[in-house]
Amino acid sequence: MRRLRNVKIVATLGPASDSYDMIEALHKAGTDVFRLNMSHGSHDEIREKHRIIREVEKNHQSTIGILADLQGPKLRVGVFAGDSETLVAGAHFRLDLDETEGDAGRVCLPHPEIFAVLKPGASLLVNDGKIRLKVIDCGKDFADCEVVTGGVISNRKGVNVPDVVLPLAALSEKDRADLEFVCELGVDWLALSFVQRPEDVTEARTLAKGRAALLSKIEKPSAVDRFEDILAVSDGIMVARGDLGVELPVQNVPPIQKRMVRKCRAAAKPVIVATQMLESMIESPMPTRAEVSDVATAIYEGADAVMLSAESAAGDYPIEAVTTMDNVAREVEQDPTYTEIIESSRKADRMTVADGIVAAAREIAETTDIKAICCFTQSGTTALLTARERPRVPVIALTPLIGTARRLALSWGTNCVITGDVDRFKKAVVSAVRAARDGGFAGENDYVVVAAGVPFNVPGSTNILRVAPCDERLIFAADPE
């Protein structure tokens, strides 16, 4: 299913979108990758959603990516005798390890690892930052705090600790069980929540054993501080602005988003911009103008994908939300300013033969009447490098591996085609021009650029480039063997 845009759309599945008809409708409306949120739903429910996605993929002869989002370590307060209490600014409030029910003066925080690293002056944020506490005194089993920003605190509300790197395992026991389950099920991407350091990613990679690509969610200040190290060991990045906007001043988030998108583009690694993109569409069929501008900004920056969370998982208008994103993307990408911004921000370091090949492919495509860049890829690297160039013409990624094609569903501008194994370059050229014609990218009188690696089926061997006519008679006339 060819999209008339380059940026990809990720939609989260949930109670509002768990049937075949709805998942099919979301795909037809524009969803390229479906997100399975492991914080919600049993393994049986996740398995059923996975089955439906693959059925939709088969029935529409599409390539659909599936992203499983691991919950990560969740920090929560305990319970209150009256289910909730109101904290007043200036009052004192204690957090401790006592499991008895809380009251207006204290509550259990069943995470000794937090107390182990707290220092006076540190901030604790409760309920998405609606309540802010400042640590006055602390020990190995308590923290006496001043209420800086008051409000209602209720049972098991989440806690953020922005000022310290927590000595927490990146993967809880639940995460480890979920990781093994979804890898065996056959997902394409694993999203890692609350990454703090590159070691968090390498631990998950050891457990995944190559069965899924790893996407690090940047949602903590410590991850921002070590972003380049985390990017180096990740296959992709999600700018998770929800918790990031809680743990950092909200005005810091837009420039951080821009810097991270640029760095991901330079590294040829997919980047998703996520959280509250069309938040009002949970309850409204129309987005706000500010939300539309937010989506457009991410697209102008050159993000690989934009994501819907509750809008498609639990909202009243999931199809409308996807359609809105699709419409915004198509309009932005037709704007001449979009091309100017994308090309002026193209600053990749080119140090390999493959870098030079894909850069040359883009230059040729943009200076002559070329209809598409066709790249053969085993691991996906050639397609990612080509997408990094953000060419003005479509990118057709040809691969014999369905897993590679599904992972590339997240990558900017890639149109994936499953092809048979090829062992000669002429055969590759013929396969490429047929894919371009069959997909409606080019006609018989047009030309495409073909990039490949010889010998074939060796990852990272991109070393050859050809301008090829889409008329196969001309290919065989020039090279009859």
Coordinates of C-alpha atoms in Angstrom, one line a residue, residues 28 222 247 270 473:
K28 CA -6.0 2.0 5.4
S222 CA 20.0 11.4 32.5
E247 CA 11.1 15.7 34.7
P270 CA 14.8 6.1 12.8
R473 CA 14.3 -4.4 -23.4

